[in-house]
Amino acid sequence: MSYVKAMLAALLLLSGSLVAEIAIIVHPGNNASVDQSELNRLFLGRGNSFSDGSRATPLNLAEGVPAREHFDTQVLNRSSAQLKAYWSRLVFTGKGTPPAEHPNAAAMKAAVAADPSAIGYISASDVDDSIKVVATF
Amino acid sequence: MKKSILAISLMSVLCSGVASANLHINGFASIKGGMSTGSDKSLYGYTNEWDFKNESLFAIQVRSDLGDRLSVTAQLMGRGSNDFDARFEWAFLSYELTDNMTFNAGRLRTPFYIYSEFMDVGYAYEWSRVPRSVYGLGFDNIEGVSLYRTDQLGQFDSTLQLVYGSFDGEAGFGPTQLQNLAGLSWQLGQDWYSFRAAYFSAKVTIDTLALNPLLDGLAGAGLGALVREMNFDDDKGTFFGLGLTVDRENLIAVAEYNKVDVSGSLFAKRTNYFVSVGYRINEYTPFISYESVDRKAKSDIYQPFLPVLPSPGLRELVVGTIESQAAKTNTVNLGLRYDFHPSAAFKAQYSSEKNKISDQRNDALVVGVDIVF
């Protein structure tokens, strides 16, 4: 029995860097579901509503926060430089502004807990019951 | 005159709004130095002496959200080639009709090409400059209105732009007026690729300063019919463009093709295209591109008139003027983008253009930094 537990613990440790490092979070009252392609639409300014039609406000962590980098590369599949170039195309044509940025997980949680339309992400270890997790990556 | 009134009224809207409105200020800049490799090889304004001014530019963009779906955007740009004299590159009001439809009015960038609207923002692409062979219409902005609409069509993202307006300025031949400029661009794509088509037409009137003595002479000789075939007097100009972009994993590929004509004028029929391929290796993106320009002179304009042209000298002048509109060049570009900083990219590019009519080769080597802030 303890042998199996040890095995599981070892597996979890080994795969720790691969599983559920960031949690996609929304207001606790938000019942929308999101998948990766929808996150792409929302965070690249291609769409502005959840699957149920209600308005969505995407929120970013600041550049340099590890969860931001993880989100950019694992969820949006783009490097930070690529995303900056992408947004410069929209900003300088007056067609869009990138998601507002929050400096850390605490500020992100506070913003999401206060806004029923907000969608953001934090490191999974920062999750608490002030917000609701809709996906992990 | 109209432009400065527009600029002043937009500035006053912007300034009066500072206290209350939601103001976004962004900027971009390019600092570039370059030269050609020989005294007889001038290209893109570079000679064989280092020049840091020619393609450098600074721009500030201010966007003010006035609430209730109304916003105003103005971009002030100073180009080194114009001694950094700042002027409004564009300035327009936007009104969000619905979540996916925006109406714009003012001075707008005409969406002729894929990169039209951010062609000055070097940071937004790999090259040192957009391919001149294809982006060479001679003017980029109009005064008018546009409707911008985005849709989700099944798996595709659709972007449609309808434009109507006019242009009054310099576009190569002399003082130019384009009236009833109307058209559309439509882009359809998925995450990693997109197709684009654009069509525009306008009534073109140009005061061709250098040609006027010849045209006056022909009119005086009773050859008004020939003058009408040569000059730009309310003639129909058309632009048709196609584009393709691919951005998959580390591969970036872009191709564009366009055809331009002004019927009833000596404007040579233009067919231009380029193909560019780049590959991202972490912060480095080497690329190679090939551009082609083909301008076919309208020889059929003068042929029926050859027997009636009064003198061999005049005949030569008419034939020479029309034939000199022809051009045929190929350009190869080799370059590298290096993202050395989160907001800045270093670029180096070597361009070699072969003029297939004169058999002359021109080139330019340019290095520089593109920044967004």
Coordinates of C-alpha atoms in Angstrom, one line a residue:
Chain A
M1 CA 0.0 0.0 0.0
S2 CA 2.7 2.5 1.0
Y3 CA 4.6 1.3 -2.0
V4 CA 1.7 2.4 -4.3
K5 CA 1.4 5.7 -2.5
A6 CA 5.1 6.3 -2.9
M7 CA 4.8 5.5 -6.6
L8 CA 1.9 7.9 -7.0
A9 CA 3.8 10.6 -5.1
A10 CA 6.8 10.2 -7.3
L11 CA 4.6 10.3 -10.4
L12 CA 3.0 13.5 -9.2
L13 CA 6.3 15.1 -8.5
L14 CA 7.7 14.1 -11.9
S15 CA 4.7 15.4 -13.8
G16 CA 4.3 18.4 -11.5
S17 CA 5.8 20.7 -14.1
L18 CA 3.4 19.4 -16.8
V19 CA 0.0 19.5 -15.1
A20 CA -2.4 22.3 -13.9
E21 CA 0.0 25.1 -13.3
I22 CA -2.4 27.9 -14.0
A23 CA -6.1 28.2 -13.4
I24 CA -8.4 30.2 -15.6
I25 CA -10.7 32.1 -13.2
V26 CA -14.0 33.9 -13.4
H27 CA -16.4 35.6 -11.0
P28 CA -18.1 33.0 -8.7
G29 CA -21.5 33.8 -10.2
N30 CA -20.4 33.2 -13.8
N31 CA -21.7 29.9 -15.2
A32 CA -19.9 30.1 -18.6
S33 CA -17.6 27.4 -19.8
V34 CA -14.5 28.1 -21.8
D35 CA -12.1 26.0 -23.9
Q36 CA -8.7 26.9 -25.3
S37 CA -10.0 28.2 -28.6
E38 CA -12.4 30.5 -26.8
L39 CA -9.6 31.8 -24.5
N40 CA -7.6 32.5 -27.7
R41 CA -10.5 34.5 -29.1
L42 CA -11.0 36.5 -25.9
F43 CA -7.4 37.2 -25.1
L44 CA -6.5 38.1 -28.7
G45 CA -9.3 40.5 -29.1
R46 CA -11.2 38.4 -31.6
G47 CA -14.3 38.1 -29.5
N48 CA -15.8 39.8 -26.5
S49 CA -18.5 37.5 -25.1
F50 CA -18.7 34.2 -23.3
S51 CA -20.4 31.1 -24.9
D52 CA -23.7 32.1 -23.3
G53 CA -23.6 35.5 -25.0
S54 CA -22.8 37.6 -21.9
R55 CA -20.0 40.1 -22.2
A56 CA -16.4 39.0 -21.3
T57 CA -13.6 41.2 -20.1
P58 CA -10.2 39.4 -20.3
L59 CA -7.5 40.4 -17.8
N60 CA -3.8 39.7 -18.0
L61 CA -1.1 39.4 -15.4
A62 CA 1.8 41.8 -16.0
E63 CA 4.7 40.9 -18.2
G64 CA 7.3 39.1 -16.2
V65 CA 4.9 37.3 -13.9
P66 CA 5.6 33.5 -14.5
A67 CA 1.9 32.6 -14.9
R68 CA 1.7 35.2 -17.7
E69 CA 4.5 33.6 -19.6
H70 CA 2.9 30.2 -19.0
F71 CA -0.5 31.5 -20.3
D72 CA 1.1 33.1 -23.4
T73 CA 3.0 30.1 -24.4
Q74 CA 0.7 27.2 -23.3
V75 CA -2.7 28.7 -23.9
L76 CA -2.2 31.3 -26.6
N77 CA 0.7 29.3 -28.2
R78 CA 2.7 32.5 -28.8
S79 CA 5.9 34.1 -27.4
S80 CA 5.6 37.4 -25.6
A81 CA 7.3 39.1 -28.5
Q82 CA 4.9 37.6 -31.0
L83 CA 2.0 38.8 -28.9
K84 CA 3.4 42.3 -28.6
A85 CA 3.8 42.5 -32.4
Y86 CA 0.2 41.1 -32.7
W87 CA -1.2 43.8 -30.4
S88 CA 0.8 46.6 -32.0
R89 CA -1.1 45.8 -35.2
L90 CA -4.4 46.3 -33.5
V91 CA -3.4 49.2 -31.3
F92 CA -1.9 51.3 -34.0
T93 CA -5.0 50.8 -36.3
G94 CA -7.3 51.9 -33.5
K95 CA -9.0 48.4 -33.6
G96 CA -8.3 47.2 -30.2
T97 CA -6.5 47.5 -26.9
P98 CA -4.8 44.6 -25.1
P99 CA -6.4 43.2 -21.9
A100 CA -5.8 45.3 -18.8
E101 CA -2.9 44.1 -16.7
H102 CA -2.7 43.3 -13.0
P103 CA 0.6 43.1 -11.2
N104 CA 0.0 39.9 -9.2
A105 CA -2.4 37.1 -8.3
A106 CA -3.9 39.0 -5.4
A107 CA -4.8 42.0 -7.6
M108 CA -6.1 39.6 -10.3
K109 CA -8.3 37.7 -7.8
A110 CA -9.7 41.0 -6.4
A111 CA -10.5 42.3 -9.9
V112 CA -12.2 39.0 -11.0
A113 CA -14.1 38.7 -7.7
A114 CA -15.4 42.3 -8.3
D115 CA -16.5 41.9 -11.9
P116 CA -19.0 39.4 -13.2
S117 CA -17.7 39.8 -16.8
A118 CA -14.0 39.3 -15.9
I119 CA -11.9 36.3 -16.9
G120 CA -8.3 36.0 -15.9
Y121 CA -5.8 33.4 -14.7
I122 CA -3.5 32.8 -11.8
S123 CA -1.0 30.2 -10.7
A124 CA -3.1 27.2 -9.5
S125 CA -1.5 27.4 -6.1
D126 CA -3.1 30.9 -5.6
V127 CA -6.7 29.7 -6.1
D128 CA -9.1 30.4 -3.2
D129 CA -12.9 30.5 -3.0
S130 CA -13.2 34.2 -3.9
I131 CA -13.1 33.2 -7.5
K132 CA -14.2 30.2 -9.6
V133 CA -11.9 28.0 -11.7
V134 CA -13.2 27.1 -15.2
A135 CA -10.2 25.5 -16.6
T136 CA -6.6 24.6 -15.9
F137 CA -3.5 24.4 -18.2
Chain B
M1 CA -6.7 73.5 -45.7
K2 CA -9.4 71.0 -45.1
K3 CA -6.9 68.7 -43.4
S4 CA -5.7 71.3 -41.0
I5 CA -9.2 72.2 -39.9
L6 CA -9.9 68.5 -39.4
A7 CA -6.6 68.2 -37.4
I8 CA -7.5 71.2 -35.2
S9 CA -11.0 70.1 -34.5
L10 CA -9.8 66.6 -33.6
M11 CA -7.0 68.1 -31.4
S12 CA -9.5 70.2 -29.6
V13 CA -11.7 67.2 -29.0
L14 CA -8.7 65.3 -27.7
C15 CA -7.5 68.2 -25.5
S16 CA -10.8 69.0 -24.0
G17 CA -11.3 65.4 -23.2
V18 CA -8.1 64.9 -21.2
A19 CA -9.7 65.5 -17.8
S20 CA -12.7 63.2 -18.1
A21 CA -12.1 60.8 -21.0
N22 CA -10.3 57.5 -21.1
L23 CA -7.1 58.3 -22.8
H24 CA -4.7 55.8 -24.4
I25 CA -1.3 57.1 -25.6
N26 CA 0.9 54.8 -27.6
G27 CA 3.9 55.4 -29.8
F28 CA 6.3 53.7 -32.1
A29 CA 9.6 54.6 -33.6
S30 CA 12.2 53.3 -36.1
I31 CA 15.8 54.4 -36.1
K32 CA 17.5 53.1 -39.2
G33 CA 20.7 53.6 -40.9
G34 CA 21.6 52.3 -44.4
M35 CA 23.6 52.7 -47.5
S36 CA 24.0 51.2 -51.0
T37 CA 27.2 49.3 -51.9
G38 CA 28.2 51.5 -54.8
S39 CA 27.9 55.1 -56.0
D40 CA 25.8 53.9 -58.9
K41 CA 23.5 51.7 -56.9
S42 CA 21.0 54.0 -55.1
L43 CA 17.9 52.3 -53.7
Y44 CA 15.0 53.3 -51.4
G45 CA 16.6 56.7 -51.1
Y46 CA 20.0 55.4 -49.9
T47 CA 23.3 56.3 -51.6
N48 CA 26.7 54.9 -50.8
E49 CA 27.1 57.2 -47.8
W50 CA 25.6 56.1 -44.5
D51 CA 22.2 57.8 -43.9
F52 CA 20.4 57.7 -40.6
K53 CA 17.4 59.8 -41.6
N54 CA 15.9 58.4 -44.7
E55 CA 13.7 55.7 -43.2
S56 CA 13.7 56.7 -39.5
L57 CA 10.4 57.9 -38.0
F58 CA 8.6 58.7 -34.7
A59 CA 4.9 58.6 -34.1
I60 CA 2.5 59.1 -31.2
Q61 CA -1.0 57.8 -31.3
V62 CA -3.7 59.2 -29.0
R63 CA -7.0 57.5 -28.6
S64 CA -9.7 58.9 -26.5
D65 CA -12.8 56.9 -25.5
L66 CA -15.5 59.5 -25.1
G67 CA -18.0 57.0 -23.8
D68 CA -21.2 55.8 -25.4
R69 CA -19.3 53.9 -28.1
L70 CA -17.6 57.0 -29.4
S71 CA -13.8 57.4 -29.6
V72 CA -11.4 59.5 -31.5
T73 CA -7.9 58.4 -32.7
A74 CA -5.1 60.6 -34.0
Q75 CA -1.7 59.6 -35.1
L76 CA 1.0 62.2 -35.3
M77 CA 4.1 61.1 -37.3
G78 CA 7.4 62.6 -38.1
R79 CA 9.4 61.0 -40.9
G80 CA 13.1 61.5 -41.3
S81 CA 12.7 61.8 -45.1
N82 CA 10.6 64.8 -44.3
D83 CA 13.0 66.3 -41.7
F84 CA 10.9 64.8 -38.9
D85 CA 8.2 67.5 -39.5
A86 CA 5.3 66.0 -37.6
R87 CA 2.0 65.7 -39.3
F88 CA -1.3 63.9 -38.8
E89 CA -0.9 60.6 -40.6
W90 CA -4.5 59.9 -39.7
A91 CA -7.2 61.3 -37.4
F92 CA -10.6 59.9 -37.2
L93 CA -13.7 59.4 -35.1
S94 CA -15.0 55.9 -34.5
Y95 CA -18.5 54.9 -33.5
E96 CA -19.2 51.4 -32.5
L97 CA -22.5 50.6 -34.2
T98 CA -22.6 47.1 -32.6
D99 CA -20.2 44.8 -30.9
N100 CA -18.8 43.7 -34.3
M101 CA -19.3 46.8 -36.4
T102 CA -17.5 50.2 -36.3
F103 CA -18.0 53.3 -38.3
N104 CA -15.0 55.6 -38.9
A105 CA -14.8 59.1 -40.3
G106 CA -11.9 61.4 -41.0
R107 CA -8.5 60.8 -42.4
L108 CA -8.1 57.1 -42.8
R109 CA -5.5 54.6 -44.0
T110 CA -6.9 53.0 -47.2
P111 CA -6.8 49.2 -46.7
F112 CA -5.1 48.4 -50.1
Y113 CA -2.7 45.9 -48.7
I114 CA -2.4 43.3 -45.9
Y115 CA -0.1 45.6 -43.9
S116 CA -1.6 48.9 -45.0
E117 CA -2.8 50.0 -41.6
F118 CA 0.4 49.3 -39.7
M119 CA 3.0 49.6 -42.5
D120 CA 4.8 52.3 -40.6
V121 CA 4.9 50.2 -37.4
G122 CA 8.1 48.2 -38.1
Y123 CA 7.8 46.3 -34.8
A124 CA 4.7 44.6 -36.2
Y125 CA 6.5 42.7 -38.9
E126 CA 9.8 41.0 -39.7
W127 CA 11.1 43.1 -42.6
S128 CA 12.9 46.5 -42.4
R129 CA 10.2 47.9 -44.6
V130 CA 7.0 46.7 -46.3
P131 CA 7.9 45.4 -49.8
R132 CA 8.0 48.6 -51.9
S133 CA 7.3 46.8 -55.2
V134 CA 3.8 46.0 -53.9
Y135 CA 3.2 48.9 -51.5
G136 CA 4.0 51.4 -54.1
L137 CA 0.8 53.1 -55.1
G138 CA 2.2 56.5 -54.1
F139 CA -0.4 57.4 -51.5
D140 CA -1.8 55.7 -48.4
N141 CA -4.4 57.8 -46.8
I142 CA -7.8 59.2 -47.8
E143 CA -10.3 61.5 -46.3
G144 CA -13.6 59.7 -45.9
V145 CA -15.6 57.1 -44.1
S146 CA -15.2 53.4 -43.5
L147 CA -17.2 50.6 -42.0
Y148 CA -15.3 47.8 -40.2
R149 CA -17.1 44.6 -39.5
T150 CA -15.8 41.4 -37.9
D151 CA -17.8 38.1 -38.0
Q152 CA -17.4 34.5 -37.0
L153 CA -18.3 32.4 -40.1
G154 CA -18.2 28.8 -38.9
Q155 CA -14.5 28.2 -38.1
F156 CA -13.4 31.4 -39.9
D157 CA -12.8 34.9 -38.7
S158 CA -14.0 37.3 -41.2
T159 CA -13.0 41.0 -41.4
L160 CA -14.7 43.2 -43.9
Q161 CA -13.9 46.9 -44.5
L162 CA -15.9 49.2 -46.8
V163 CA -14.4 52.5 -47.7
Y164 CA -15.6 55.7 -49.4
G165 CA -13.7 58.9 -49.7
S166 CA -11.3 61.1 -51.7
F167 CA -7.6 61.9 -52.0
D168 CA -6.1 65.3 -52.8
G169 CA -2.3 65.4 -52.8
E170 CA 0.8 64.2 -54.4
A171 CA 1.0 60.7 -55.7
G172 CA 3.9 60.5 -58.1
F173 CA 2.9 62.2 -61.4
G174 CA 1.9 65.6 -59.9
P175 CA -1.0 67.1 -58.0
T176 CA -3.5 64.3 -57.8
Q177 CA -7.2 64.2 -57.1
L178 CA -9.1 61.0 -56.6
Q179 CA -12.8 61.4 -56.3
N180 CA -15.4 58.8 -55.4
L181 CA -12.8 56.4 -54.1
A182 CA -14.8 53.4 -53.1
G183 CA -14.0 49.8 -52.4
L184 CA -13.7 47.0 -49.9
S185 CA -11.2 44.6 -48.4
W186 CA -12.2 41.2 -47.0
Q187 CA -10.0 38.9 -44.9
L188 CA -11.0 35.4 -44.0
G189 CA -8.8 33.3 -41.8
Q190 CA -8.3 30.9 -39.0
D191 CA -5.8 30.9 -36.2
W192 CA -2.7 30.4 -38.4
Y193 CA -3.6 31.5 -41.9
S194 CA -5.7 34.0 -43.7
F195 CA -6.8 35.0 -47.2
R196 CA -7.5 38.5 -48.3
A197 CA -9.0 40.3 -51.3
A198 CA -9.4 44.0 -52.0
Y199 CA -10.9 46.0 -54.7
F200 CA -11.0 49.8 -55.1
S201 CA -11.9 52.2 -57.8
A202 CA -11.8 56.0 -58.1
K203 CA -12.1 58.8 -60.6
V204 CA -8.5 60.0 -61.2
T205 CA -7.5 63.5 -62.2
I206 CA -3.8 64.4 -62.2
D207 CA -2.1 67.6 -63.3
T208 CA 0.9 65.9 -64.9
L209 CA 3.3 68.9 -64.7
A210 CA 6.1 67.4 -66.7
L211 CA 3.8 66.3 -69.5
N212 CA 1.8 69.5 -69.9
P213 CA 4.0 71.1 -72.5
L214 CA 3.7 68.0 -74.7
L215 CA -0.1 67.6 -74.1
D216 CA -0.6 71.4 -74.8
G217 CA 1.4 71.0 -78.0
L218 CA -0.7 68.0 -79.1
A219 CA -4.0 69.8 -78.4
G220 CA -2.7 72.8 -80.4
A221 CA -2.0 70.4 -83.3
G222 CA -5.6 69.3 -83.3
L223 CA -4.8 66.0 -81.6
G224 CA -7.3 66.3 -78.7
A225 CA -8.3 62.7 -79.1
L226 CA -4.7 61.6 -78.3
V227 CA -4.4 64.0 -75.4
R228 CA -7.6 62.4 -73.9
E229 CA -6.0 59.0 -74.2
M230 CA -2.8 60.1 -72.4
N231 CA -3.9 62.5 -69.7
F232 CA -5.6 61.8 -66.4
D233 CA -8.9 63.7 -66.6
D234 CA -11.6 62.0 -64.6
D235 CA -10.4 58.6 -65.7
K236 CA -11.3 55.4 -63.9
G237 CA -8.6 54.0 -61.7
T238 CA -8.8 50.4 -60.4
F239 CA -6.9 48.5 -57.8
F240 CA -7.3 44.7 -57.2
G241 CA -5.3 42.9 -54.6
L242 CA -4.9 39.4 -53.2
G243 CA -3.0 38.3 -50.1
L244 CA -2.2 35.2 -48.1
T245 CA -0.6 34.9 -44.7
V246 CA 0.7 31.8 -42.8
D247 CA 1.9 31.9 -39.2
R248 CA 2.3 28.4 -38.0
E249 CA 4.6 27.3 -35.2
N250 CA 7.8 28.9 -36.3
L251 CA 7.0 29.5 -40.0
I252 CA 5.9 32.9 -41.2
A253 CA 5.0 33.2 -44.9
V254 CA 3.3 36.1 -46.6
A255 CA 2.4 36.7 -50.3
E256 CA 0.6 39.6 -52.0
Y257 CA -0.4 40.3 -55.5
N258 CA -2.0 43.4 -57.0
K259 CA -3.0 44.9 -60.3
V260 CA -3.4 48.6 -60.9
D261 CA -4.6 50.6 -63.9
V262 CA -6.0 54.0 -64.8
S263 CA -8.0 53.5 -68.1
G264 CA -7.9 56.3 -70.7
S265 CA -4.5 57.5 -69.5
L266 CA -0.8 56.7 -70.2
F267 CA -0.6 54.9 -66.8
A268 CA 1.2 51.6 -67.5
K269 CA -0.8 48.6 -66.3
R270 CA 0.9 47.5 -63.2
T271 CA 1.2 43.9 -61.9
N272 CA 3.2 43.5 -58.7
Y273 CA 3.7 40.7 -56.2
F274 CA 6.0 39.5 -53.5
V275 CA 6.5 36.3 -51.6
S276 CA 8.3 36.2 -48.2
V277 CA 9.2 33.3 -45.9
G278 CA 10.6 33.6 -42.4
Y279 CA 11.4 31.2 -39.7
R280 CA 11.5 32.0 -35.9
I281 CA 14.4 30.5 -33.9
N282 CA 13.7 31.8 -30.4
E283 CA 14.5 35.6 -30.6
Y284 CA 15.9 35.4 -34.1
T285 CA 13.8 35.5 -37.3
P286 CA 15.8 35.2 -40.5
F287 CA 13.7 35.8 -43.6
I288 CA 14.0 35.9 -47.4
S289 CA 11.7 37.6 -49.9
Y290 CA 11.3 38.1 -53.6
E291 CA 9.4 41.0 -55.1
S292 CA 8.4 41.7 -58.7
V293 CA 7.2 44.8 -60.5
D294 CA 5.8 44.7 -64.1
R295 CA 4.5 47.9 -65.7
K296 CA 3.4 47.4 -69.2
A297 CA 3.3 50.6 -71.3
K298 CA 0.2 51.2 -73.3
S299 CA 1.7 51.2 -76.8
D300 CA -1.8 50.8 -78.3
I301 CA -2.5 54.4 -77.3
Y302 CA -0.1 56.0 -79.9
Q303 CA -0.3 53.4 -82.7
P304 CA -3.4 54.7 -84.4
F305 CA -2.0 58.2 -84.2
L306 CA 1.4 57.5 -85.7
P307 CA 0.4 58.4 -89.3
V308 CA -1.2 61.7 -88.3
L309 CA 1.5 63.0 -85.9
P310 CA 2.8 66.0 -87.8
S311 CA 6.6 65.6 -87.3
P312 CA 9.1 62.8 -86.5
G313 CA 10.2 64.7 -83.5
L314 CA 6.7 64.8 -82.0
R315 CA 6.2 61.2 -82.9
E316 CA 9.4 60.3 -81.0
L317 CA 8.3 62.4 -78.0
V318 CA 4.8 60.8 -77.8
V319 CA 6.2 57.2 -78.2
G320 CA 9.0 57.9 -75.8
T321 CA 6.7 59.4 -73.1
I322 CA 4.3 56.5 -73.2
E323 CA 7.0 53.8 -73.5
S324 CA 8.9 55.3 -70.6
Q325 CA 6.1 54.3 -68.2
A326 CA 7.2 50.7 -68.6
A327 CA 9.2 49.1 -65.8
K328 CA 10.3 45.7 -64.9
T329 CA 12.2 44.9 -61.7
N330 CA 12.9 42.0 -59.4
T331 CA 14.1 42.4 -55.9
V332 CA 15.6 39.9 -53.5
N333 CA 15.7 40.7 -49.8
L334 CA 17.6 38.8 -47.1
G335 CA 17.3 39.8 -43.5
L336 CA 17.1 39.1 -39.8
R337 CA 14.9 40.3 -37.0
Y338 CA 16.3 39.9 -33.5
D339 CA 13.9 40.5 -30.5
F340 CA 16.5 41.7 -28.1
H341 CA 14.0 43.5 -25.8
P342 CA 10.3 43.1 -24.9
S343 CA 9.5 46.4 -26.8
A344 CA 12.2 46.6 -29.4
A345 CA 13.5 44.6 -32.3
F346 CA 16.8 44.9 -34.1
K347 CA 16.7 44.3 -37.8
A348 CA 19.2 44.0 -40.6
Q349 CA 18.2 43.7 -44.3
Y350 CA 20.0 43.6 -47.6
S351 CA 17.9 44.3 -50.7
S352 CA 19.1 43.9 -54.2
E353 CA 16.9 45.2 -57.1
K354 CA 17.5 44.3 -60.7
N355 CA 16.1 46.6 -63.3
K356 CA 15.3 44.2 -66.2
I357 CA 14.9 47.1 -68.7
S358 CA 18.2 48.9 -68.1
D359 CA 19.9 45.8 -66.7
Q360 CA 21.1 47.9 -63.8
R361 CA 21.3 46.5 -60.3
N362 CA 20.6 48.6 -57.2
D363 CA 21.0 47.7 -53.6
A364 CA 20.7 48.8 -50.0
L365 CA 21.9 47.5 -46.7
V366 CA 19.9 48.8 -43.7
V367 CA 20.2 48.1 -40.0
G368 CA 18.1 49.6 -37.3
V369 CA 15.8 49.3 -34.3
D370 CA 11.9 49.3 -34.3
I371 CA 10.3 50.2 -31.0
V372 CA 6.8 50.3 -29.6
F373 CA 5.9 52.2 -26.4

